[in-house]
Coordinates of C-alpha atoms and ligand atoms in Angstrom, one line a residue:
M407 CA 49.3 115.7 162.7
A408 CA 48.0 115.9 166.3
A409 CA 44.5 114.7 166.9
P410 CA 42.1 117.7 166.8
E411 CA 40.7 119.0 170.1
T412 CA 37.2 117.7 170.8
N413 CA 34.4 118.7 173.1
E414 CA 32.6 116.5 175.8
T415 CA 30.5 114.8 173.1
G416 CA 33.6 113.9 171.1
R417 CA 33.0 116.4 168.4
V418 CA 35.8 118.4 166.9
K419 CA 35.9 122.0 168.4
H420 CA 35.6 124.7 165.9
F421 CA 34.7 128.4 165.9
I422 CA 31.1 128.0 164.9
R423 CA 30.4 125.6 167.7
A424 CA 32.2 128.1 170.1
I425 CA 29.9 130.9 168.9
I426 CA 26.8 128.8 169.3
D427 CA 27.8 127.7 172.8
E428 CA 28.4 131.3 173.7
D429 CA 25.1 132.5 172.3
L430 CA 23.2 129.8 174.1
A431 CA 25.0 130.5 177.4
S432 CA 24.4 134.3 177.2
K433 CA 20.8 133.7 176.1
A434 CA 21.4 135.7 172.9
V435 CA 19.5 132.9 171.3
S436 CA 17.2 130.2 172.9
S437 CA 17.7 127.6 170.2
V438 CA 19.7 127.0 167.0
H439 CA 18.1 127.6 163.6
T440 CA 20.3 127.2 160.5
R441 CA 19.6 126.9 156.8
F442 CA 21.2 125.4 153.7
P443 CA 20.6 127.8 150.8
P444 CA 21.6 126.3 147.5
E445 CA 21.1 128.2 144.3
P446 CA 19.2 125.7 142.0
N447 CA 21.6 126.3 139.1
G448 CA 23.5 123.0 139.1
Y449 CA 24.0 119.7 140.9
L450 CA 25.5 119.7 144.4
H451 CA 29.1 118.8 144.9
I452 CA 31.2 117.6 147.8
G453 CA 31.8 121.2 148.8
H454 CA 28.1 121.6 149.3
A455 CA 28.2 118.4 151.4
K456 CA 30.4 120.3 153.8
A457 CA 27.8 123.1 154.1
I458 CA 25.0 120.6 154.4
C459 CA 26.7 118.6 157.1
L460 CA 27.6 121.8 159.0
N461 CA 24.1 123.3 158.9
F462 CA 22.0 120.2 159.3
G463 CA 24.6 118.7 161.6
L464 CA 24.6 121.7 164.0
A465 CA 20.9 121.8 164.1
E466 CA 20.8 118.1 165.0
E467 CA 23.5 118.4 167.6
Y468 CA 21.9 121.4 169.4
G469 CA 18.3 120.1 169.1
G470 CA 17.5 122.9 166.7
K471 CA 16.2 123.1 163.1
C472 CA 17.7 123.5 159.7
N473 CA 15.7 124.8 156.7
L474 CA 16.3 123.9 153.0
R475 CA 16.0 127.1 151.1
F476 CA 16.4 127.4 147.4
D477 CA 18.0 130.7 146.7
D478 CA 16.2 131.3 143.4
T479 CA 16.4 135.0 143.1
N480 CA 18.1 134.9 139.8
P481 CA 15.3 134.0 137.3
V482 CA 17.4 132.9 134.3
K483 CA 19.6 130.2 135.5
E484 CA 17.3 128.0 137.5
D485 CA 15.8 124.7 136.7
V486 CA 13.3 122.2 138.2
E487 CA 15.7 119.4 137.5
Y488 CA 18.2 121.0 139.8
V489 CA 15.7 121.4 142.6
E490 CA 14.8 117.7 142.5
S491 CA 18.4 116.6 142.4
I492 CA 19.3 118.8 145.4
K493 CA 16.6 117.3 147.5
E494 CA 17.6 113.8 146.6
D495 CA 21.2 114.6 147.5
V496 CA 20.4 116.2 150.9
R497 CA 18.2 113.2 151.8
W498 CA 20.9 110.8 150.7
L499 CA 23.4 112.5 153.0
G500 CA 20.9 111.5 155.8
F501 CA 19.3 114.9 156.6
D502 CA 15.7 115.9 156.8
W503 CA 14.2 119.4 156.4
E504 CA 10.8 118.1 157.5
D505 CA 8.2 120.7 156.4
R506 CA 10.7 123.4 156.1
Q507 CA 11.3 123.6 152.3
F508 CA 11.4 127.2 151.2
F509 CA 12.2 129.2 148.1
A510 CA 13.5 132.8 148.3
S511 CA 10.9 133.5 145.5
D512 CA 8.2 132.7 148.1
Y513 CA 9.3 136.0 149.7
F514 CA 9.2 138.2 146.6
D515 CA 6.1 140.1 148.0
K516 CA 7.7 140.6 151.4
L517 CA 11.0 141.6 150.0
Y518 CA 9.3 144.2 147.8
A519 CA 7.5 145.6 150.8
Y520 CA 10.8 145.8 152.7
A521 CA 12.3 147.7 149.7
E522 CA 9.5 150.2 149.8
Q523 CA 10.1 150.6 153.5
L524 CA 13.8 151.4 152.9
I525 CA 12.6 154.1 150.4
E526 CA 10.3 155.5 152.9
L527 CA 13.1 155.6 155.4
G528 CA 15.1 157.6 152.9
K529 CA 17.5 154.7 152.7
A530 CA 17.0 153.7 149.1
Y531 CA 16.7 155.4 145.8
V532 CA 16.1 154.7 142.1
D533 CA 19.1 155.4 140.0
D534 CA 19.0 156.0 136.3
L535 CA 22.7 155.6 135.7
S536 CA 23.7 152.7 133.4
A537 CA 25.5 149.7 134.8
E538 CA 28.8 151.0 133.3
E539 CA 28.3 154.5 134.9
I540 CA 27.5 152.9 138.2
R541 CA 30.8 151.0 138.0
Q542 CA 32.7 154.2 137.2
Y543 CA 31.1 156.1 140.0
R544 CA 31.9 153.3 142.5
G545 CA 35.6 154.3 142.9
T546 CA 38.3 151.9 143.8
L547 CA 40.0 150.5 146.9
K548 CA 42.1 153.6 146.9
E549 CA 39.6 156.2 145.8
P550 CA 36.2 157.0 147.2
G551 CA 33.2 156.8 144.9
K552 CA 31.0 159.7 143.6
D553 CA 27.4 160.3 144.4
S554 CA 25.0 159.6 141.6
P555 CA 23.1 162.7 140.3
Y556 CA 19.9 160.8 141.2
R557 CA 20.9 160.1 144.8
N558 CA 18.8 162.8 146.3
R559 CA 15.5 162.1 144.8
S560 CA 12.5 162.6 147.1
V561 CA 10.8 159.7 148.8
E562 CA 7.7 160.3 146.7
E563 CA 9.7 160.3 143.4
N564 CA 11.5 157.1 144.4
L565 CA 8.4 155.3 145.4
D566 CA 6.7 156.3 142.2
L567 CA 9.7 155.2 140.0
F568 CA 10.1 151.9 142.0
R569 CA 6.4 151.1 141.5
R570 CA 6.7 151.9 137.8
M571 CA 9.8 149.6 137.6
K572 CA 7.6 146.9 139.1
A573 CA 4.8 147.6 136.7
G574 CA 7.1 147.0 133.8
E575 CA 7.2 150.6 132.5
F576 CA 11.0 150.6 132.1
E577 CA 13.4 148.6 130.0
E578 CA 16.1 146.4 131.5
G579 CA 19.2 148.4 132.6
T580 CA 17.5 151.8 132.6
H581 CA 16.8 151.9 136.4
V582 CA 17.9 150.1 139.5
L583 CA 17.0 150.5 143.2
R584 CA 20.1 151.2 145.3
A585 CA 20.6 151.3 149.1
K586 CA 21.6 154.8 150.2
I587 CA 24.6 154.2 152.4
D588 CA 28.0 155.9 151.7
M589 CA 29.7 156.3 148.4
A590 CA 33.0 156.9 150.2
H591 CA 32.9 153.9 152.5
P592 CA 36.2 152.0 152.7
N593 CA 34.2 148.8 152.2
I594 CA 33.1 149.0 148.6
V595 CA 30.2 146.7 149.2
L596 CA 28.6 149.6 151.1
R597 CA 28.9 152.1 148.3
D598 CA 25.2 152.3 147.6
P599 CA 24.8 148.6 146.4
T600 CA 22.1 147.7 143.9
I601 CA 19.3 145.9 145.6
Y602 CA 16.7 145.5 142.8
R603 CA 17.1 145.3 139.0
I604 CA 14.8 145.0 136.1
R605 CA 14.9 141.6 134.4
K606 CA 12.2 141.0 131.9
V607 CA 12.3 137.2 132.0
D608 CA 10.1 134.5 133.5
H609 CA 11.0 132.9 136.7
H610 CA 10.6 129.1 137.1
R611 CA 8.3 129.5 140.0
T612 CA 6.7 132.9 139.8
G613 CA 6.3 132.9 136.0
D614 CA 5.8 136.5 134.6
A615 CA 4.5 137.9 137.9
W616 CA 7.7 140.0 138.3
C617 CA 10.0 142.0 136.1
I618 CA 12.1 143.3 138.9
Y619 CA 14.2 140.9 141.0
P620 CA 16.1 141.4 144.3
M621 CA 19.9 141.0 144.5
Y622 CA 21.4 138.3 146.6
D623 CA 22.7 140.7 149.4
F624 CA 19.2 142.1 149.9
A625 CA 17.3 138.9 149.6
H626 CA 19.5 136.6 151.6
C627 CA 19.6 138.4 154.9
L628 CA 15.8 139.1 154.8
S629 CA 15.1 135.5 153.9
D630 CA 17.1 134.5 156.9
A631 CA 15.1 136.9 159.0
I632 CA 11.8 135.8 157.7
E633 CA 12.6 132.2 158.6
N634 CA 13.9 133.2 162.1
I635 CA 17.4 131.8 161.3
T636 CA 19.8 132.4 164.2
H637 CA 23.2 131.5 162.6
S638 CA 23.6 132.1 158.9
I639 CA 26.8 130.3 157.8
C640 CA 28.3 131.1 154.4
T641 CA 31.7 130.9 152.8
L642 CA 34.6 133.4 153.2
E643 CA 34.0 135.3 150.0
F644 CA 31.1 136.9 151.7
E645 CA 33.1 138.4 154.5
N646 CA 32.9 141.9 153.1
N647 CA 29.1 141.5 152.4
R648 CA 28.5 140.9 156.1
A649 CA 28.4 144.7 156.7
L650 CA 25.6 145.0 154.1
Y651 CA 23.8 142.0 155.7
D652 CA 23.9 143.8 159.0
W653 CA 23.0 147.2 157.5
V654 CA 19.8 145.9 155.8
L655 CA 18.5 144.2 158.9
D656 CA 19.4 147.0 161.3
T657 CA 18.1 149.8 159.0
L658 CA 14.8 148.0 158.8
G659 CA 14.9 147.5 162.6
I660 CA 14.5 143.8 162.5
A661 CA 15.1 142.2 165.9
P662 CA 16.0 139.6 167.0
R663 CA 17.9 139.1 163.9
P664 CA 20.1 136.4 162.3
H665 CA 23.9 136.8 162.1
Q666 CA 26.2 135.8 159.4
Y667 CA 29.4 133.8 160.0
E668 CA 31.9 132.9 157.3
A669 CA 33.8 129.7 157.1
A670 CA 36.3 128.3 154.6
R671 CA 35.2 126.6 151.4
L672 CA 36.2 123.1 150.8
N673 CA 38.9 122.7 148.1
L674 CA 40.1 119.3 147.1
T675 CA 43.2 118.3 145.2
H676 CA 42.7 116.9 141.7
T677 CA 39.2 118.3 141.8
I678 CA 37.2 121.3 140.7
L679 CA 34.3 122.5 142.9
S680 CA 32.6 125.2 141.0
K681 CA 29.2 124.7 139.4
R682 CA 30.1 126.7 136.4
K683 CA 33.1 124.6 135.6
L684 CA 31.3 121.4 136.3
I685 CA 28.6 122.4 133.9
Q686 CA 31.3 123.0 131.3
L687 CA 32.7 119.4 131.8
V688 CA 29.2 118.1 131.2
E689 CA 28.3 120.3 128.3
E690 CA 31.6 119.8 126.5
G691 CA 31.3 116.0 127.0
H692 CA 34.4 115.5 129.0
V693 CA 32.3 113.3 131.3
S694 CA 29.2 111.2 130.7
G695 CA 27.0 113.5 132.8
W696 CA 26.5 115.1 136.2
N697 CA 26.5 111.7 137.7
D698 CA 29.6 110.4 136.0
P699 CA 31.4 108.4 138.8
R700 CA 34.5 110.6 138.3
M701 CA 32.5 113.8 139.1
P702 CA 32.8 115.4 142.5
T703 CA 29.0 115.9 142.5
L704 CA 27.1 114.1 145.1
S705 CA 25.2 112.1 142.4
G706 CA 28.6 111.2 140.9
I707 CA 30.2 110.0 144.1
R708 CA 27.0 108.1 145.1
R709 CA 27.1 106.3 141.8
R710 CA 30.8 105.6 142.3
G711 CA 29.8 103.9 145.6
Y712 CA 31.0 106.4 148.2
P713 CA 28.7 105.8 151.2
A714 CA 26.9 108.8 152.7
A715 CA 28.3 107.9 156.1
A716 CA 31.9 108.2 154.8
I717 CA 31.1 111.7 153.5
R718 CA 29.7 112.8 156.8
T719 CA 32.8 111.4 158.6
F720 CA 35.0 113.3 156.2
C721 CA 33.1 116.5 156.6
E722 CA 33.4 116.3 160.4
R723 CA 37.1 115.5 160.1
I724 CA 38.1 118.4 157.9
G725 CA 36.6 120.7 160.5
V726 CA 35.6 124.3 160.0
A727 CA 38.3 126.9 159.6
K728 CA 38.4 130.6 159.0
A729 CA 41.1 130.3 156.4
N730 CA 40.9 128.6 153.0
S731 CA 43.0 125.6 152.4
T732 CA 43.1 122.6 150.1
V733 CA 42.3 119.1 151.4
E734 CA 44.1 116.1 149.9
I735 CA 41.6 114.0 148.0
A736 CA 43.4 111.0 149.6
M737 CA 41.8 112.0 152.9
L738 CA 38.3 111.7 151.3
E739 CA 39.2 108.3 149.8
H740 CA 40.5 107.2 153.2
S741 CA 37.1 107.9 154.8
V742 CA 35.5 105.9 152.1
R743 CA 37.8 102.9 152.6
E744 CA 37.4 103.0 156.3
E745 CA 33.6 102.9 156.0
L746 CA 33.7 100.2 153.3
N747 CA 36.2 98.1 155.1
A748 CA 33.7 97.7 157.9
T749 CA 30.6 97.4 155.8
A750 CA 31.3 95.8 152.4
P751 CA 30.9 92.1 151.9
R752 CA 33.9 90.3 150.5
V753 CA 33.5 88.4 147.2
L754 CA 35.7 87.0 144.5
G755 CA 36.0 88.7 141.1
V756 CA 38.8 88.3 138.5
L757 CA 39.4 91.5 136.5
D758 CA 41.9 90.2 133.9
P759 CA 41.3 86.5 133.7
V760 CA 43.6 83.7 132.6
K761 CA 42.3 80.1 132.7
V762 CA 43.7 77.5 135.0
V763 CA 43.0 73.8 134.3
I764 CA 43.4 71.5 137.3
T765 CA 44.4 68.4 135.4
N766 CA 44.0 65.9 138.3
Y767 CA 40.5 67.3 139.3
P768 CA 37.6 65.0 138.1
E769 CA 36.1 66.5 135.0
D770 CA 32.5 66.7 136.0
Q771 CA 33.0 67.3 139.7
V772 CA 31.7 70.5 141.3
E773 CA 32.3 71.3 145.0
E774 CA 30.9 74.2 146.9
F775 CA 33.0 76.1 149.5
E776 CA 31.4 78.1 152.2
M777 CA 33.0 81.5 152.5
P778 CA 32.3 84.2 155.1
Y779 CA 31.2 87.6 153.7
H780 CA 33.5 89.4 156.1
P781 CA 36.6 88.3 158.0
E782 CA 35.6 90.0 161.2
D783 CA 31.9 90.4 161.1
E784 CA 30.1 87.1 161.3
S785 CA 26.7 88.7 161.2
M786 CA 27.2 89.3 157.5
G787 CA 26.9 85.5 157.0
K788 CA 28.3 83.2 154.4
R789 CA 27.7 82.1 150.8
K790 CA 28.6 79.0 148.9
V791 CA 31.0 79.4 146.0
P792 CA 31.3 76.6 143.4
F793 CA 34.7 75.2 142.4
A794 CA 35.4 73.0 139.4
R795 CA 38.2 71.8 137.2
E796 CA 38.6 75.0 135.2
I797 CA 38.9 78.3 137.0
Y798 CA 40.1 81.8 136.3
I799 CA 42.8 83.6 138.1
E800 CA 44.2 87.1 137.6
R801 CA 46.7 87.1 134.7
D802 CA 49.2 89.0 136.7
D803 CA 49.1 86.5 139.5
F804 CA 51.2 84.2 137.3
M805 CA 54.8 84.7 136.0
E806 CA 56.7 82.3 133.9
E807 CA 60.0 83.8 135.2
P808 CA 59.2 85.3 138.5
P809 CA 61.6 87.8 140.1
K810 CA 62.7 87.2 143.7
K811 CA 59.9 88.9 145.5
F812 CA 57.0 87.5 143.5
F813 CA 55.2 85.0 145.7
R814 CA 52.3 84.1 143.5
L815 CA 51.9 81.3 140.9
A816 CA 54.9 80.3 138.8
P817 CA 56.1 77.0 137.1
G818 CA 56.6 74.4 139.8
R819 CA 55.3 76.7 142.5
E820 CA 52.5 75.9 145.0
V821 CA 49.9 78.5 146.0
R822 CA 46.6 78.6 147.9
L823 CA 43.3 79.2 146.1
R824 CA 41.4 81.2 148.6
F825 CA 39.1 78.9 150.7
A826 CA 39.6 76.0 148.2
Y827 CA 42.8 74.1 147.6
Y828 CA 46.6 74.3 147.2
I829 CA 47.5 74.0 143.5
T830 CA 50.9 73.6 141.8
C831 CA 51.7 74.9 138.4
Q832 CA 52.9 72.1 136.0
D833 CA 52.7 73.6 132.6
V834 CA 51.5 76.5 130.4
V835 CA 49.8 76.6 127.0
K836 CA 50.4 79.5 124.7
D837 CA 48.9 80.7 121.4
E838 CA 50.9 81.5 118.3
N839 CA 51.7 85.0 119.6
G840 CA 53.2 83.6 122.8
T841 CA 50.3 84.8 125.0
I842 CA 49.5 82.3 127.7
T843 CA 46.0 80.8 127.2
E844 CA 46.0 78.2 129.9
I845 CA 47.9 77.3 133.0
H846 CA 47.9 73.7 133.9
C847 CA 48.1 72.8 137.5
T848 CA 47.5 69.9 139.9
Y849 CA 45.7 70.2 143.2
D850 CA 46.3 68.5 146.5
P851 CA 43.0 66.9 147.7
E852 CA 44.4 67.0 151.2
T853 CA 44.2 70.8 151.3
K854 CA 40.5 71.2 151.1
G855 CA 39.3 74.6 152.4
G856 CA 42.7 76.1 151.6
W857 CA 44.6 74.5 154.6
S858 CA 47.2 71.8 154.5
K859 CA 46.9 69.1 157.2
D860 CA 50.7 68.6 157.3
G861 CA 51.3 72.2 158.1
R862 CA 52.9 72.9 154.7
K863 CA 53.0 76.6 154.1
V864 CA 52.6 78.5 150.9
K865 CA 53.4 82.2 150.4
G866 CA 50.7 83.2 147.9
T867 CA 46.9 83.2 148.2
L868 CA 45.0 83.9 145.0
H869 CA 41.4 84.7 144.4
W870 CA 39.6 82.7 141.7
V871 CA 36.3 82.1 140.0
S872 CA 35.0 78.9 138.5
A873 CA 35.1 79.2 134.7
Q874 CA 31.8 77.3 134.2
H875 CA 29.9 79.2 137.0
G876 CA 31.4 82.7 136.9
L877 CA 29.4 85.6 135.6
P878 CA 30.9 87.7 132.8
A879 CA 31.0 91.3 133.9
Q880 CA 32.2 94.8 132.9
V881 CA 34.4 96.6 135.3
R882 CA 35.2 100.3 135.2
L883 CA 38.4 101.5 137.0
Y884 CA 38.6 105.2 137.9
D885 CA 41.5 107.5 138.6
H886 CA 41.4 111.2 139.5
L887 CA 39.5 113.3 136.9
F888 CA 42.4 115.8 136.8
A889 CA 46.0 114.8 136.5
K890 CA 47.2 118.0 138.3
E891 CA 46.8 118.5 142.0
N892 CA 45.5 122.0 141.2
P893 CA 43.4 121.8 138.0
M894 CA 43.4 125.6 137.8
D895 CA 47.2 125.7 137.4
V896 CA 47.2 126.2 133.6
E897 CA 49.7 127.4 131.0
E898 CA 49.3 130.8 129.5
G899 CA 46.3 130.7 127.1
G900 CA 45.3 127.2 128.3
A901 CA 42.2 126.0 129.9
F902 CA 41.6 123.9 133.1
T903 CA 40.3 121.2 130.8
D904 CA 43.9 120.7 129.6
N905 CA 44.6 119.2 133.0
L906 CA 42.0 116.4 132.6
N907 CA 43.5 113.0 133.3
P908 CA 43.4 111.0 130.0
D909 CA 43.5 107.8 132.1
S910 CA 40.7 108.6 134.5
L911 CA 38.5 105.8 133.1
T912 CA 39.6 102.3 132.1
T913 CA 36.9 99.9 131.0
L914 CA 37.5 96.2 131.4
T915 CA 35.1 94.0 129.5
N916 CA 36.3 90.5 130.1
C917 CA 36.0 90.2 133.9
V918 CA 34.4 87.2 135.7
V919 CA 32.8 87.4 139.1
E920 CA 31.4 84.8 141.4
P921 CA 27.9 83.6 140.7
S922 CA 26.4 84.9 144.0
L923 CA 26.6 88.3 142.4
A924 CA 23.7 87.4 140.1
D925 CA 21.5 88.8 142.8
A926 CA 23.4 92.1 143.1
K927 CA 21.1 95.1 142.8
P928 CA 22.2 98.4 141.2
G929 CA 24.0 100.3 144.0
F930 CA 25.2 97.1 145.7
I931 CA 28.7 97.6 147.1
C932 CA 31.2 94.9 147.8
Q933 CA 34.9 94.2 148.0
F934 CA 36.5 92.0 145.3
E935 CA 39.2 90.5 147.5
R936 CA 42.6 91.9 146.7
K937 CA 41.2 94.2 144.1
G938 CA 39.3 97.0 145.9
Y939 CA 35.8 98.1 146.5
F940 CA 33.2 98.0 143.8
C941 CA 29.7 99.2 143.3
A942 CA 27.1 97.8 140.9
D943 CA 26.4 100.7 138.6
S944 CA 23.1 102.3 139.4
K945 CA 22.3 103.1 135.8
E946 CA 23.6 100.3 133.7
H947 CA 24.0 97.2 135.9
T948 CA 21.5 94.3 135.2
P949 CA 21.7 90.6 136.2
E950 CA 22.3 89.8 132.5
N951 CA 25.0 92.4 132.0
P952 CA 26.7 93.1 135.3
V953 CA 28.6 96.4 135.4
F954 CA 30.8 97.3 138.4
N955 CA 32.4 100.7 139.2
R956 CA 35.5 100.6 141.2
T957 CA 34.8 102.8 144.2
A958 CA 38.3 102.7 145.6
S959 CA 41.4 100.5 145.4
L960 CA 42.7 98.9 148.6
R961 CA 45.8 101.0 148.8
D962 CA 45.3 103.8 151.3
S963 CA 47.9 106.5 150.6
W964 CA 46.4 108.7 153.3
A965 CA 46.7 106.1 156.1
K966 CA 50.2 105.4 155.0
M967 CA 51.2 109.0 155.1
Q968 CA 49.6 109.5 158.5
K969 CA 51.6 106.5 159.8
K970 CA 54.8 107.9 158.4
M971 CA 54.2 111.3 160.0
Q972 CA 53.6 109.7 163.4
K973 CA 57.0 108.0 163.3
Ligands
ATP1769 P1 29.7 127.2 143.2 O1 30.8 128.1 143.4 O2 30.0 125.8 143.1 O3 28.7 127.7 142.2 P2 28.0 128.4 145.2 O4 28.6 128.9 146.5 O5 27.6 129.4 144.2 O6 29.0 127.3 144.6 P3 25.4 127.8 146.2 O7 24.4 126.9 145.6 O8 25.2 129.2 146.3 O9 26.8 127.5 145.4 O10 25.8 127.2 147.6 C1 25.0 126.8 148.6 C2 25.7 126.7 149.9 O11 26.8 125.8 149.8 C3 26.3 128.1 150.3 O12 26.0 128.3 151.6 C4 27.7 128.0 150.0 O13 28.5 128.7 150.9 C5 28.0 126.5 150.3 N1 29.1 126.0 149.5 C6 29.2 126.0 148.1 N2 30.4 125.5 147.8 C7 31.1 125.2 148.9 C8 32.4 124.7 149.2 N3 33.3 124.4 148.2 N4 32.7 124.5 150.5 C9 31.9 124.8 151.5 N5 30.7 125.3 151.3 C10 30.3 125.5 150.0
MG1770 MG1 26.1 130.9 144.6

């Protein structure tokens, strides 16, 4: 893949940047004002991160502003819990809406006034057709629609009926307010769309003040206009709705006015990015909650240990396109590894321990080895790691009958213990089932620090933890939540949940980690050498009961693939 084209500031060129550059150059706008408009009906996911980085990022880049606007026009689905989680997630990603936190419901009065204005202009009418009749009258892609018998009501009659709708005189479904555009328009969105409907339910912010609520297409463009948004970015599904966005603003004579631009949604392999389906995973108990570390929610990946910086890099890298596509999840994981490779301190942890007894090491002796936290970044400092006669190594770092390419510990074989000593395996002890319970080794005191003075080389270097000093820990290994690349690829009559990966979580309860981790706070991220990146669980980790989530293994399939393609 050729490196994407960048502008003078090193940012990837994309069509939204091109539009903004043009608008600024032609003085169509004097500054950039965007918004991120989540509907508070679920937790944010990595797809939303793309929209957040784009909207807040563009504002930052052009010295403009970005608003946080809760699109809470639908009264039934919204919840305060979601509002709080959305704010937390946007802040975590590193963005700040300052004093510009808005709710579409703040504009209910203004939106109502605009609706009356449309009626007065003869551009909206109250319709008594049922939802089903409206659907039938709408026509199809091939056939034009039919005018409703109520389409030509007078302005007075419409105003009266609309006011009575607002006053609660009519039952749900008996009346709607429709824009009067063109029932034969080739773009079905413009066939007299509904702009207000009766919903006799309380709203989480406005309570029972309203029993009519504006539809998205009417509320969104006007909310943008009220906030002086210049560039209103949404996803491709709204392409046909742009005509209505423009119609509402132009019919009401709003100028200068915002413009809508559509960009591709983010889709990721092995992942589902739809709030409705994510809710289903939570409600049916397929995951432990919204913030289960396997979830693509921002709270999930944060708990998993994905750094915000890695998400921002990823969102910049995937760019902004006009056609939908699916991004390999390996590319996201690559951004995470790249960030953690630079920032995560290295420590020692044994996930599947087997005991090693160093038979010629004095019984009560303890030595401390100074180890750097990072091989390239001295500023991260060092810590002391205790070493004693009994240590743990990884069970699979030993083989009684090693095949040719196995360079780790085996009978008679010498290996290095990282930063400690060379040891040679002399013997193994097994229980009655033949499982190895102890490996007996001797060490060479002349190899202190893990280097032999006589220049003798060993092929294997193993990580280890002192048995007496190590901390018992629980470690959770994660794999993709869905086994299939496309979780929506289901058999006839099946459900996407059939594609859940049964091995997405493996819990290891016998792990041992180096004692310096006694200070690890929830959320602390480190690399267990040779084993991957791990994050102290933000909900369950305590100094007494350490719990680490594996953020990522060390194997970077994306980097490997890129290298292959360059060859
Ligand atoms: P979902 O389908 O998950 O319910 P949504 O689009 O209904 O998502 P909103 O809360 O309405 O969710 O979205 C807020 C903003 O985030 C919108 O501007 C929307 O375009 C954007 N967004 C949502 N999902 C994605 C995605 N997968 N990729 C890019 N942008 C997205
Ligand atoms: Mg939505």
